[in-house]
PDB file of C-alpha atoms in Angstrom:
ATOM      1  CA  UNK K   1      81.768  70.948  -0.096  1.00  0.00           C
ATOM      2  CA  UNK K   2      84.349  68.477   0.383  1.00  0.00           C
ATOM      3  CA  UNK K   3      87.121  70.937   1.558  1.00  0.00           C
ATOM      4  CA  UNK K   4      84.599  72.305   3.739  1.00  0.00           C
ATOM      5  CA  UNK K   5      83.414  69.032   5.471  1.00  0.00           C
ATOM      6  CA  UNK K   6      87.592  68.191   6.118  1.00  0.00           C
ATOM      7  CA  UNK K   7      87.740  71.613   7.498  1.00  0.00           C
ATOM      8  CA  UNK K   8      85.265  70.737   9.861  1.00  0.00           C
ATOM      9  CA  UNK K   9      86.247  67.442  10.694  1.00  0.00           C
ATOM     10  CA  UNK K  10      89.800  68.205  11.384  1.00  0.00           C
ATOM     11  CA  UNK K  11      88.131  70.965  13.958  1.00  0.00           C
ATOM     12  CA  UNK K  12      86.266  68.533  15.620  1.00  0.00           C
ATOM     13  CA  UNK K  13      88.948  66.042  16.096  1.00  0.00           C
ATOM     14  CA  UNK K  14      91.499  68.889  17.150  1.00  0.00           C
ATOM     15  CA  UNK K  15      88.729  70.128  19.720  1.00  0.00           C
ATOM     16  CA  UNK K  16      88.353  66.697  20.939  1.00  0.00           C
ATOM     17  CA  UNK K  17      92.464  65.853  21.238  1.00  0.00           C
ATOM     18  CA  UNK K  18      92.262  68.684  23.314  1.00  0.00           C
ATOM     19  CA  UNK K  19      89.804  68.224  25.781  1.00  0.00           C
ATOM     20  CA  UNK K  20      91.046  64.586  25.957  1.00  0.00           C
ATOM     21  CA  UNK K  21      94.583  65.954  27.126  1.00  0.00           C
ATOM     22  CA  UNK K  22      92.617  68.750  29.298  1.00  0.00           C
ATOM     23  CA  UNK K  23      91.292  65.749  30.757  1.00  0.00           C
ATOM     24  CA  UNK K  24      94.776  63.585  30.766  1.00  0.00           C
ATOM     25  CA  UNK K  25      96.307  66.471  32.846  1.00  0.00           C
ATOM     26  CA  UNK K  26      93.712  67.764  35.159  1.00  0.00           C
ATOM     27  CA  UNK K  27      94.429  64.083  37.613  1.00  0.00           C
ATOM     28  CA  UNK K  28      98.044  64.551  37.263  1.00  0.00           C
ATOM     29  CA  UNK K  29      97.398  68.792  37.966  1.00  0.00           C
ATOM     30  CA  UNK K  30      95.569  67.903  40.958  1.00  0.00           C
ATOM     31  CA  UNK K  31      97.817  65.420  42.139  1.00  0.00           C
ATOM     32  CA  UNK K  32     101.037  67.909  42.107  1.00  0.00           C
ATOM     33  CA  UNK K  33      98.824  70.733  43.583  1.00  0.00           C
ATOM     34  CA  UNK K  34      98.644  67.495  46.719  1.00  0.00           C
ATOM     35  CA  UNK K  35     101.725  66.660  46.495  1.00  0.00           C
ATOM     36  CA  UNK K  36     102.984  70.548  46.807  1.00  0.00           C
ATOM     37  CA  UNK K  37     100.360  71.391  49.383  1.00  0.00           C
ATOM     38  CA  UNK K  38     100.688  68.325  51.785  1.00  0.00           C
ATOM     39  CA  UNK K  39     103.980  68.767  53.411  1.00  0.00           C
ATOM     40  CA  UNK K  40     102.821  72.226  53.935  1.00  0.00           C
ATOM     41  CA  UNK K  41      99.843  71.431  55.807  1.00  0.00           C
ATOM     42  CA  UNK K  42     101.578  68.519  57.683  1.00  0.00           C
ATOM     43  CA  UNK K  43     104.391  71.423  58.421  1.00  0.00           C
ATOM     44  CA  UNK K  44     101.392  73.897  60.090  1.00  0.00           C
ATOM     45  CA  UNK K  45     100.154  71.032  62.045  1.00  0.00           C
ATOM     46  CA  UNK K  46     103.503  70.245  63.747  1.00  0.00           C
ATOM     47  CA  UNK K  47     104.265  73.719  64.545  1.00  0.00           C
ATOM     48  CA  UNK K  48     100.797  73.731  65.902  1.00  0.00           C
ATOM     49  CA  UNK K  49     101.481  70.711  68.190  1.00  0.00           C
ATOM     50  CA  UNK K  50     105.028  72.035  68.786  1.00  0.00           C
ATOM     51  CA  UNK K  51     103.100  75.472  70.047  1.00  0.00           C
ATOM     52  CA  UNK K  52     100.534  73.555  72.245  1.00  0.00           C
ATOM     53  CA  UNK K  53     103.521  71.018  73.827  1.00  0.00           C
ATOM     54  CA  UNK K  54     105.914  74.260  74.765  1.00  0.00           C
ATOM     55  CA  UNK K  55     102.995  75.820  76.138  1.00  0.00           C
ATOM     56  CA  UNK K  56     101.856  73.356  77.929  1.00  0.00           C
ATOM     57  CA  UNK K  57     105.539  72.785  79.482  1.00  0.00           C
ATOM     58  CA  UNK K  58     105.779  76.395  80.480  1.00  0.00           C
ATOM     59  CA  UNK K  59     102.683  76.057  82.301  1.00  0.00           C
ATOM     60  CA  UNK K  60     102.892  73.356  84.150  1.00  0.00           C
ATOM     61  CA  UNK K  61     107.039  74.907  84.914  1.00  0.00           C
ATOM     62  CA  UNK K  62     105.280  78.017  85.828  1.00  0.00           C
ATOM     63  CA  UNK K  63     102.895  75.906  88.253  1.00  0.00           C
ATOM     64  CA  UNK K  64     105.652  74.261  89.507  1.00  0.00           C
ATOM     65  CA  UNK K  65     107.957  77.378  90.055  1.00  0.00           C
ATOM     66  CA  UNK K  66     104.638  78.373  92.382  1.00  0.00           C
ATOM     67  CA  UNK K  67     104.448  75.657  94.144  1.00  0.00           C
ATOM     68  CA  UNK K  68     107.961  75.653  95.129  1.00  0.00           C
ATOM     69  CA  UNK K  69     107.893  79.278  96.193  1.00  0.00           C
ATOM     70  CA  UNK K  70     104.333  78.732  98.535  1.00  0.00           C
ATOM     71  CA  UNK K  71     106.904  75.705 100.127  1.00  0.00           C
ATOM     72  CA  UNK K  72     109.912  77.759 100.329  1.00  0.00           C
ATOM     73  CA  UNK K  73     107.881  80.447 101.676  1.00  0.00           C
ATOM     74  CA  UNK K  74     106.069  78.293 104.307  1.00  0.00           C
ATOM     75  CA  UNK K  75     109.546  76.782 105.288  1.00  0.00           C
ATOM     76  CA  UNK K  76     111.029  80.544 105.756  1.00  0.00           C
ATOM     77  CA  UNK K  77     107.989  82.091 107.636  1.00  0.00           C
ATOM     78  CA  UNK K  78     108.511  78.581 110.103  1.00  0.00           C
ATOM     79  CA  UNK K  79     111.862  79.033 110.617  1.00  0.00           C
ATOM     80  CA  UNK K  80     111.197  82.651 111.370  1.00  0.00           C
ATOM     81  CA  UNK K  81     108.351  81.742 114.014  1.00  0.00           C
ATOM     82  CA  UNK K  82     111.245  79.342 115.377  1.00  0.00           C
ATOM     83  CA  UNK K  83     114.084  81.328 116.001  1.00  0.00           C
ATOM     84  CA  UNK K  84     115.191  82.045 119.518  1.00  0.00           C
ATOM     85  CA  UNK K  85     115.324  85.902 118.790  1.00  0.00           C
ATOM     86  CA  UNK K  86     112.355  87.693 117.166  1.00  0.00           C
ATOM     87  CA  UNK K  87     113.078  89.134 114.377  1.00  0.00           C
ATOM     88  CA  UNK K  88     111.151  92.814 114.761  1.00  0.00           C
ATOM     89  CA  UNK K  89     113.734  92.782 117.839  1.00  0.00           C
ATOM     90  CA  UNK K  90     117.112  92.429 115.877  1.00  0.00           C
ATOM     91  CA  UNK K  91     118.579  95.588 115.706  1.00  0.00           C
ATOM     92  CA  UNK K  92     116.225  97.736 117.666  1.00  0.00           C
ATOM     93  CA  UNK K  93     119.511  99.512 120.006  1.00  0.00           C
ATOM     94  CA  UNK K  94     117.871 102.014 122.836  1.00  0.00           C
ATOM     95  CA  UNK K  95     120.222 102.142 125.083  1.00  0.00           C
ATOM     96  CA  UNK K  96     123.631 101.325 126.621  1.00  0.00           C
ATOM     97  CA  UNK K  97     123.989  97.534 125.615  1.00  0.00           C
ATOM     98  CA  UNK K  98     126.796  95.864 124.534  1.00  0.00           C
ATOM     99  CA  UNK K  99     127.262  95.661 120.689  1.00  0.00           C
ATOM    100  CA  UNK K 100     124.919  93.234 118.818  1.00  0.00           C
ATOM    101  CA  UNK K 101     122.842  93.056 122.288  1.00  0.00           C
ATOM    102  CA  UNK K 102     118.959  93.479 121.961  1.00  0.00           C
ATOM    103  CA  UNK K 103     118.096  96.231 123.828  1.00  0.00           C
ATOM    104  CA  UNK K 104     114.036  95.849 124.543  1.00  0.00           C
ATOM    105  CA  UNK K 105     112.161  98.395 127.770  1.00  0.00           C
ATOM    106  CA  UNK K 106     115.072  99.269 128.592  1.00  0.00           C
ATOM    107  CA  UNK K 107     116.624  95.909 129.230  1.00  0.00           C
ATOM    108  CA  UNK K 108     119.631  94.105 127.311  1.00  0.00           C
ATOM    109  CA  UNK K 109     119.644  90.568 126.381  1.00  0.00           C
ATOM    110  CA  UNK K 110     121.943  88.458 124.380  1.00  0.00           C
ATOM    111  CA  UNK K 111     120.812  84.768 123.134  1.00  0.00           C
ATOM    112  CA  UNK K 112     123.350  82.063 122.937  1.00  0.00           C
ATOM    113  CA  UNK K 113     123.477  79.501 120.975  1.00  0.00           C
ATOM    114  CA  UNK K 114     126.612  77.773 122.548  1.00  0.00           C
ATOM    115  CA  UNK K 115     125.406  74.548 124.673  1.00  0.00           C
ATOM    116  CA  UNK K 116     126.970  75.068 128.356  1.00  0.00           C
ATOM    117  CA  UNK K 117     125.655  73.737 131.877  1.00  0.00           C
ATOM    118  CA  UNK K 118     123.646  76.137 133.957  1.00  0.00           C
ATOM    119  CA  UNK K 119     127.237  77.006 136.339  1.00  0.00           C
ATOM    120  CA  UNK K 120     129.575  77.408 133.278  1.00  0.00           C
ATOM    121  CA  UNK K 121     126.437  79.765 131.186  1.00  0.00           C
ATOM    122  CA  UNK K 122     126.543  81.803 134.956  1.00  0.00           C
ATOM    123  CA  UNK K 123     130.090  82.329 134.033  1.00  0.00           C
ATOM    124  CA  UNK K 124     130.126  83.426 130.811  1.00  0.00           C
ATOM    125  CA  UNK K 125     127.174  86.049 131.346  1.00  0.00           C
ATOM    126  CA  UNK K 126     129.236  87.443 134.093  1.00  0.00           C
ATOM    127  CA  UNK K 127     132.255  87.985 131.728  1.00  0.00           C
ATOM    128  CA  UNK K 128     130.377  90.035 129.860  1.00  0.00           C
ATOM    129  CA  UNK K 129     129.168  91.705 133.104  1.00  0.00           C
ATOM    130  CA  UNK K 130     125.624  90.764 133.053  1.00  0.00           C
ATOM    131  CA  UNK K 131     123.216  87.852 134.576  1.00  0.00           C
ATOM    132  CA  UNK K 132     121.042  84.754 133.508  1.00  0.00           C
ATOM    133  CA  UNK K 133     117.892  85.983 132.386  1.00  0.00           C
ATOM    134  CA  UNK K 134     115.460  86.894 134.743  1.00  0.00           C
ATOM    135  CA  UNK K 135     111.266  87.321 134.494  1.00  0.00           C
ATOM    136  CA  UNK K 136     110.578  90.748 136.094  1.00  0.00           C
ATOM    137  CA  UNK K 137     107.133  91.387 134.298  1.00  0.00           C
ATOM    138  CA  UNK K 138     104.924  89.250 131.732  1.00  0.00           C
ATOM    139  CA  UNK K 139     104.128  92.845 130.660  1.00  0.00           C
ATOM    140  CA  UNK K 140     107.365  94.504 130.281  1.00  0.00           C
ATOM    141  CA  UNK K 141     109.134  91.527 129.062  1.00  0.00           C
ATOM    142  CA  UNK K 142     106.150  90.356 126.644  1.00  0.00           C
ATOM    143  CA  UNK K 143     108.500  89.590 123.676  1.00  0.00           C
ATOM    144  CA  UNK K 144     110.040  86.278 125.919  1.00  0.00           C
ATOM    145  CA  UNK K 145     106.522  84.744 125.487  1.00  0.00           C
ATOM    146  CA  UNK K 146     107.269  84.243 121.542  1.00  0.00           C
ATOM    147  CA  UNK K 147     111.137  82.579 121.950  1.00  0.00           C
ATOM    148  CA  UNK K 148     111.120  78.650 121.278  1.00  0.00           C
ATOM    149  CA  UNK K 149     113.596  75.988 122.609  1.00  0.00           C
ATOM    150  CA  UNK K 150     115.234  76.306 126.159  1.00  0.00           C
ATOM    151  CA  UNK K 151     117.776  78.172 127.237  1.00  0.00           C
ATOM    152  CA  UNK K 152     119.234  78.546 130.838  1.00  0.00           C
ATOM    153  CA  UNK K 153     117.628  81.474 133.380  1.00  0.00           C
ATOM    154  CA  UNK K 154     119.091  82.821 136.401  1.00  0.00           C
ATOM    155  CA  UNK K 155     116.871  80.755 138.457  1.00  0.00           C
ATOM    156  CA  UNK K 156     117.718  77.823 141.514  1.00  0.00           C
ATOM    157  CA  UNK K 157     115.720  75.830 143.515  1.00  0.00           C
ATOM    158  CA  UNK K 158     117.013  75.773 147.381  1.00  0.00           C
ATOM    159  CA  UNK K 159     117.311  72.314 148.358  1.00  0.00           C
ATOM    160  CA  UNK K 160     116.570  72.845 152.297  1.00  0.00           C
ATOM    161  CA  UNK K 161     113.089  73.967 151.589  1.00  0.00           C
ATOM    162  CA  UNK K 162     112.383  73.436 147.521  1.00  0.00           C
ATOM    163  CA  UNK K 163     111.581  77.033 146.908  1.00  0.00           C
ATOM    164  CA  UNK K 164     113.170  78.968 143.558  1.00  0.00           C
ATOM    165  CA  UNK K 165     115.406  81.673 143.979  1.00  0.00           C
ATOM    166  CA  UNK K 166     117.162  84.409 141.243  1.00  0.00           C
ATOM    167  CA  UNK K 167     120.496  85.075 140.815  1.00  0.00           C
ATOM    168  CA  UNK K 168     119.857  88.314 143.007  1.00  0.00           C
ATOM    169  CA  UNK K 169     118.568  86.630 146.283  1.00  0.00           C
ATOM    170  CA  UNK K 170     114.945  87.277 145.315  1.00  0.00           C
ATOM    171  CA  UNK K 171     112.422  84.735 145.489  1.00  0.00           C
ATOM    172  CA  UNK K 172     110.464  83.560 142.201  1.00  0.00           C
ATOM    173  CA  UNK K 173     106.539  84.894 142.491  1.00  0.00           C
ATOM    174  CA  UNK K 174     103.631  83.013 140.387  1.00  0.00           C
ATOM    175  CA  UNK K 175     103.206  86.530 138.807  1.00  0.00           C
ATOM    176  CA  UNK K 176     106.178  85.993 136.863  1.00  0.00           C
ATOM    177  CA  UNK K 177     106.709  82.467 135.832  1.00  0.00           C
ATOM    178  CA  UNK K 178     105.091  78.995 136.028  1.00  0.00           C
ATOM    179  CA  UNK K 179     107.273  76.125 137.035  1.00  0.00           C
ATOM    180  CA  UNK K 180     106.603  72.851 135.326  1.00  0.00           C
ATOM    181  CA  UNK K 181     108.726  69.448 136.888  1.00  0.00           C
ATOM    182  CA  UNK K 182     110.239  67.648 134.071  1.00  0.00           C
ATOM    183  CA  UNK K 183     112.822  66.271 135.295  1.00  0.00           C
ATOM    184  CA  UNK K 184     115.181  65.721 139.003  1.00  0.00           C
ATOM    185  CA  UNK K 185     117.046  68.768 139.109  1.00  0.00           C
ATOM    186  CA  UNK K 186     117.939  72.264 140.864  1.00  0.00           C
ATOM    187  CA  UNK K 187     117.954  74.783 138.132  1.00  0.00           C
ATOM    188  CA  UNK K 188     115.968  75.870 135.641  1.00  0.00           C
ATOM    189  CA  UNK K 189     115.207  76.876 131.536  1.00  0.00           C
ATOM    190  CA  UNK K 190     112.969  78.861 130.154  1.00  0.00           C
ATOM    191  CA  UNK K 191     110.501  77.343 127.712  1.00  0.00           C
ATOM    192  CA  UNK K 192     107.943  80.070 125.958  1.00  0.00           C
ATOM    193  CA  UNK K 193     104.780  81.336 127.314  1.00  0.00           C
ATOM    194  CA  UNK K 194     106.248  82.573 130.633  1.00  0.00           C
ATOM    195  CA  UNK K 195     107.178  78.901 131.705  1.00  0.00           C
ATOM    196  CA  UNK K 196     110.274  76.944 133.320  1.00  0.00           C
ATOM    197  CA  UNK K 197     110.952  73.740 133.443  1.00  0.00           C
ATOM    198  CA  UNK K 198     113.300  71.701 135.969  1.00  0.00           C
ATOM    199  CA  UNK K 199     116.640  70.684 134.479  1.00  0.00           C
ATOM    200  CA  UNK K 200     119.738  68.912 135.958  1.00  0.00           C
ATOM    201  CA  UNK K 201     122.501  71.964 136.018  1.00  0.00           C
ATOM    202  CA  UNK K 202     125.185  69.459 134.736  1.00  0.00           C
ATOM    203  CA  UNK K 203     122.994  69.374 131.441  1.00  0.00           C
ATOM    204  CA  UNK K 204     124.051  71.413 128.460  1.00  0.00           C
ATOM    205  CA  UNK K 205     121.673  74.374 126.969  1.00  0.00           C
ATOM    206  CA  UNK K 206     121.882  77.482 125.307  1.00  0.00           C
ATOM    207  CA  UNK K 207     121.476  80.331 127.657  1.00  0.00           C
ATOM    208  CA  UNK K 208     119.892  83.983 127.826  1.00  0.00           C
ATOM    209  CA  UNK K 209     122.249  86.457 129.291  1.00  0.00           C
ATOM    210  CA  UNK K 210     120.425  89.626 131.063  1.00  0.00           C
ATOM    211  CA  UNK K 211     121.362  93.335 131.313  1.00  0.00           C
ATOM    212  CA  UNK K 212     119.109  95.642 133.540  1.00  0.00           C
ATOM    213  CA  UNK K 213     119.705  98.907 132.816  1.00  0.00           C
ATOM    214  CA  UNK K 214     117.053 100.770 135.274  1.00  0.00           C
TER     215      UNK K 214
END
């Protein structure tokens, strides 16, 4: 009986020496499993943040890259309303012009964007055997009603009586252009729209030379 009751004793106290280390371990367990665990988790949530700030950046790039091409865009599409030549005209040859001339209805024309005075533009169109331009028709010559700036036309204003006259001894008709007085002066520039406007003939201007072919 006495063996027995040692037996059972030392059971006891080895079953309770081990569930007092069980116990001893399981903080220091759970502590390692944090301590192995946390940098992990802190890891995921920086990539996560990482993820969200680069795609956040490439957004707002991406909006910006948009934004820059609607301005650009605007920018080109004004510079194209702007230009002294249209553009659907630029290499449309139907006829006998000189090379690099527009050739619209049958009529040549060549836009300069050297500044001369009205007598020294007269020259240089002749050297290149043609004339300032000259309004025939609103309706044949449509396209002049989109070209911006000024530019020097074919057209003088007799001093003895103030009336206009072309290059070809014909007078100017209200069916063809409207003269607006700007300024003191003889000759004249085309505007848009089918309009002149009075300029001093000393003044410097691009100028619109003119072939008529029929």
């Amino acid at each position: 009986m006495s063996k027995s009751h040692d037996y059972n004793f030392e059971l006891a106290k080895r079953d309770t020496s081990t569930r007092h280390q069980k116990q001893s371990f399981t903080p220091v367990t759970s502590k390692r499993r944090e301590q192995r665990f946390t940098p992990a988790t802190s890891k995921r949530r920086e990539n996560s943040s990482s993820f969200y700030l680069s795609r956040f950046i490439a957004v707002a790039m991406g909006i910006r890259f948009i934004v820059m091409a609607m301005i650009w865009s605007a920018i080109f599409i004004h510079s194209l309303s702007n230009q002294e030549v249209p553009v659907s005209l630029k290499g449309n040859y139907c006829g006998p012009c000189p090379k690099n001339w527009i050739c619209y209805r049958n009529n040549c024309y060549q836009f300069f964007n050297e500044n001369k005075n009205w007598y020294q533009s007269q020259a240089s169109c002749m050297s290149q055997n043609s004339s300032l331009l000259k309004i025939y028709s609103r309706v044949e010559q449509d396209f002049l009603k989109l070209v911006k700036s000024y530019h020097w036309m074919g057209l003088v204003q007799i001093p003895t009586n103030g009336s206009w006259q072309w290059e070809d001894g014909s007078f100017l008709s209200p069916s063809q252009l409207t003269m607006i007085e700007m300024q003191n002066g003889t000759c004249a520039v085309y505007g848009s729209s089918f309009k002149g406007y009075t300029e001093n003939c000393l003044n410097p201007n691009t100028y619109i030379c003119m072939q008529r072919i029929v």
